[in-house]
Amino acid sequence: MASLLDLDPRWRALMHPEGPYGGLIDIGFDHPSDWPHEPRGDQPFVKAGDDQLASELCRLDDARYLCATLALPVRGAEEVLMIALWVEVPHPVFYAYLDLLNGGAVPESTLATLANDLSPVAAQDSPVTLEFGDGTQRPLATLDGLPDLSLDQLLDLYEASGTLARSALKPS
């Protein structure tokens, strides 16, 4: 049986270990999509009035955000696409996570809201479940109803996020 590497040249360009990309390209967001101020970039912290943005926490007006990881299996691949994204959480969850970072107890799993646009896979404001595991790693977000990504969904997501243009994978 032929593999996807044999069947689709876009897949081969992206996934071949000796190709220009060497596999899936993870996606990361510096801030929630609604953040109206300058990106954090290389700075450890950005403060604009009462709004604050750090690598794992964000306060914007009355909203509270945590950085989380979303792991999406890709159909036909052994690798998983990893996305570092932001989720809006209720205030008690935000402050429980802040306590965890200072040695406190691990927060309970909670519902949260996606704070980055992952179109066409998931829109900003989509519900996610947030798990804190044993508290030693970034929280893990789960999107309901998305068991895996097709190659076309992956390429659409790459293009929409500015990670990689479809034209970069056209055969030469």
C-alpha positions in Angstrom: 0.0 0.0 0.0 1.4 3.4 -1.0 2.0 6.0 1.8 0.9 9.6 1.7 4.6 10.5 1.0 4.2 8.6 -2.3 0.7 9.8 -3.2 0.8 13.6 -2.5 3.8 15.7 -3.4 2.7 18.4 -0.9 2.9 15.8 1.9 6.3 14.6 0.7 7.6 18.2 0.6 6.4 18.9 4.2 7.0 15.5 5.9 10.1 14.0 4.3 12.8 13.9 6.9 15.4 15.2 4.4 13.1 17.8 2.9 13.1 21.5 3.5 10.8 21.3 6.5 11.7 17.9 7.9 8.2 17.3 9.4 5.3 19.2 10.9 6.0 22.8 11.7 4.6 23.8 15.2 2.6 27.0 15.5 2.9 29.5 18.3 1.0 32.6 19.2 2.7 35.4 21.2 -0.5 36.8 22.5 -4.3 36.5 22.4 -5.8 37.8 19.2 -7.6 40.6 21.0 -4.3 42.0 22.4 -4.2 45.6 21.1 -0.7 46.5 22.2 2.7 45.7 20.9 3.8 42.0 20.8 5.9 40.8 23.6 8.6 39.6 21.2 11.9 39.0 23.1 10.7 41.0 26.1 9.8 38.9 29.2 6.9 41.2 30.0 4.8 43.9 28.3 2.6 46.4 30.4 0.3 48.9 28.8 -1.8 50.6 31.5 -3.5 47.9 33.5 -3.0 45.3 30.6 -0.2 42.9 31.0 1.3 40.2 28.9 4.0 37.6 29.9 4.9 34.3 28.3 2.2 32.3 30.1 -0.3 34.8 31.5 -2.2 37.8 30.1 -4.5 40.3 31.6 -6.5 42.5 29.2 -9.3 44.7 30.5 -11.4 42.3 32.6 -10.4 39.2 30.7 -7.8 36.7 32.0 -5.8 34.4 29.6 -3.4 31.5 30.0 -1.1 30.1 27.4 -1.9 26.4 26.6 -0.8 23.7 24.3 -3.1 22.1 21.7 -2.0 18.8 20.2 -3.7 17.9 16.9 -3.1 14.5 15.3 -2.6 14.7 11.5 -4.2 12.0 9.5 -1.6 9.8 7.9 1.3 11.1 10.1 3.0 9.7 13.1 3.7 13.2 14.3 1.3 15.5 16.1 0.9 19.2 15.3 1.6 21.2 18.4 0.1 24.7 18.8 1.0 27.1 21.6 -2.1 29.3 21.9 -4.1 31.4 24.4 -7.3 30.6 26.1 -9.6 32.9 28.2 -10.3 31.4 31.6 -12.6 32.4 34.5 -10.8 34.6 37.1 -10.7 31.9 39.8 -8.9 29.5 37.3 -6.4 32.3 36.4 -5.6 33.0 40.0 -5.4 29.2 40.8 -2.9 28.8 38.0 -0.9 31.8 39.3 -0.9 30.1 42.7 0.3 26.9 41.0 3.3 28.8 39.5 4.2 29.8 43.0 4.0 26.2 44.4 0.2 25.9 45.0 -2.2 23.1 44.2 -2.9 22.1 40.6 -6.2 23.6 39.4 -9.1 21.4 38.4 -9.9 20.8 34.7 -12.1 23.6 33.3 -13.9 24.9 30.3 -12.2 27.8 28.6 -12.5 29.8 25.4 -10.1 29.8 22.5 -8.4 33.3 22.3 -6.7 32.8 19.0 -8.3 32.2 15.6 -7.4 28.7 14.2 -9.6 29.0 11.1 -10.5 26.9 9.3 -10.1 24.4 12.1 -11.6 26.4 15.0 -12.8 29.9 15.4 -11.7 32.3 18.1 -14.2 32.0 21.0 -14.6 28.2 20.4 -15.0 26.3 23.7 -12.0 24.1 24.8 -11.4 21.9 27.8 -8.3 22.8 29.7 -6.4 20.1 31.7 -3.5 21.0 34.1 -2.0 17.5 34.4 0.4 17.3 37.3 1.1 21.0 37.0 4.7 20.7 35.7 3.9 21.6 32.1 1.8 24.2 30.2 -2.0 23.4 30.4 -3.3 21.1 27.6 -6.3 22.4 25.6 -8.7 20.0 23.8 -11.1 21.0 21.1 -14.3 18.8 21.1 -15.2 17.2 17.8 -11.8 17.4 16.1 -10.3 13.9 16.1 -7.5 14.8 13.6 -6.5 17.1 10.7 -6.5 16.3 7.0 -3.6 17.5 4.9 -5.7 20.2 3.4 -6.9 21.4 6.9 -3.3 21.5 8.0 -2.2 23.5 5.0 -5.2 25.9 5.4 -4.2 26.4 9.1 -0.6 27.0 8.2 -1.6 29.6 5.6 -4.1 31.3 7.8 -1.6 31.6 10.7 1.2 32.8 8.4 3.3 29.7 9.2 3.7 28.4 5.6 2.1 29.3 2.3 0.6 26.5 0.2 2.7 27.7 -2.8 5.8 26.7 -0.8 4.8 23.1 -1.1 4.2 23.0 -4.9 6.3 20.5 -6.7 9.2 22.0 -8.7 
